[in-house]
Coordinates of C-alpha atoms in Angstrom, one line a residue:
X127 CA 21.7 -2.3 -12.1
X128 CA 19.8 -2.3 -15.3
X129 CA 17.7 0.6 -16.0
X130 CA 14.9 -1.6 -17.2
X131 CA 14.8 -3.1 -13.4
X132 CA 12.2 -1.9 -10.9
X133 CA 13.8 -1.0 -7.7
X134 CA 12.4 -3.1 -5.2
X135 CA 11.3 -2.1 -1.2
X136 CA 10.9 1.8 -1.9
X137 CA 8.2 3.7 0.4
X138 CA 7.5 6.7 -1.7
X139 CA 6.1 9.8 0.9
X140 CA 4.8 12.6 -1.3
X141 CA 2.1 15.8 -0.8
X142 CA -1.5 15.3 -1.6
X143 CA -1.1 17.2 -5.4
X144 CA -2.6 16.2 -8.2
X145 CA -0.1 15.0 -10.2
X146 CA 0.8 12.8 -7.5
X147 CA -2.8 11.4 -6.3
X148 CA -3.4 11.1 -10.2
X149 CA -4.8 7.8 -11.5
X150 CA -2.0 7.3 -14.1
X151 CA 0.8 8.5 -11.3
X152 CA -0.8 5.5 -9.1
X153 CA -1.0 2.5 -11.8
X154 CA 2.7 4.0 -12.5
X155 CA 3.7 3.8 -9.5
X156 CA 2.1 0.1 -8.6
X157 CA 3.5 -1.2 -11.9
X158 CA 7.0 -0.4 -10.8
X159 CA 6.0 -2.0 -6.9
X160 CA 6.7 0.8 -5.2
X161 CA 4.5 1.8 -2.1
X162 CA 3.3 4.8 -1.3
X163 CA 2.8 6.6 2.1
X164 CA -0.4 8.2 3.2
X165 CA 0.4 11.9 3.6
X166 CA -2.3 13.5 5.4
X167 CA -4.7 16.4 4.2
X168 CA -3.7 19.9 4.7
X169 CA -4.9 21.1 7.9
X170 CA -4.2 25.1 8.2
X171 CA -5.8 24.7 11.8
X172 CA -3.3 21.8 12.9
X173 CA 0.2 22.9 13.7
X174 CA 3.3 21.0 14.9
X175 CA 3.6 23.1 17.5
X176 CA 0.3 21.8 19.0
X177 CA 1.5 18.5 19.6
X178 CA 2.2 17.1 22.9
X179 CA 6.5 17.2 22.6
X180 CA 6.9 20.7 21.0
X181 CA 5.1 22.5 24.3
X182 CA 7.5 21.4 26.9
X183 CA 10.7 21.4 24.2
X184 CA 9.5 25.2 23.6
X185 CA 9.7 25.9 26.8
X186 CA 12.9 24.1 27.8
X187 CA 14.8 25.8 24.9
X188 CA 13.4 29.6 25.9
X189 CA 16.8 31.3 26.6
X190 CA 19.4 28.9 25.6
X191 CA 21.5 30.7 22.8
X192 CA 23.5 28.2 20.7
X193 CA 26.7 28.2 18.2
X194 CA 26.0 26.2 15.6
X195 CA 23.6 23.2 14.6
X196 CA 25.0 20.6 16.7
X197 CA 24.8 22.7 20.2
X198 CA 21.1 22.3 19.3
X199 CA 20.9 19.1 18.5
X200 CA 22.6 17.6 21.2
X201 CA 20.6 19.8 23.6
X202 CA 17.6 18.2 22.2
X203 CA 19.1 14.6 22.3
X204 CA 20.0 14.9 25.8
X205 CA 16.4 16.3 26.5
X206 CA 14.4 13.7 24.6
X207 CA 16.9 10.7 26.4
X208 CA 15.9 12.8 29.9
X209 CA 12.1 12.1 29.2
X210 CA 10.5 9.4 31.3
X211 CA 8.0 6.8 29.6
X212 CA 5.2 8.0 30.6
X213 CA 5.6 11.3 28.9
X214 CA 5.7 9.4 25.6
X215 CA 2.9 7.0 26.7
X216 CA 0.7 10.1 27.7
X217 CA 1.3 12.4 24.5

């Protein structure tokens, strides 16, 4: 491609900086077409862990000791396949 070409369909996901919320950084990035993604506010008092998945997940992992990376993600795989519907629905 030619370097002079915008790149077309990019979704850019960044932090909430300054350099990146900056007025110039914006025109920038709408001159080129390229989207950006919302990223939420910092919230010190929200965790991951308080979401509806990572309770039950927690809890199903207490005790299992695995080898490497993939004993853990398949373990989580097979758990989040195991999940009803409703448990998504209801989160």
């Amino acid at each position: 491609k030619r370097q002079d070409m915008p790149i077309r369909s990019v979704i850019l996901l960044h932090d909430n900086a300054r350099p990146h919320t900056a007025a110039l950084t914006r025109e920038k990035l709408n001159k080129i077409y390229w989207s950006t993604l919302e990223h939420p506010p910092y919230s010190p008092d929200l965790s991951p862990c308080d979401y509806h998945m990572f309770g039950p997940l927690k809890e199903e992992l207490g005790g299992h000791r695995f080898d490497d990376d993939e004993g853990v993600e398949t373990f989580v795989r097979n758990w989040l396949q195991t999940r009803p519907d409703s448990f998504f629905d209801d989160g």
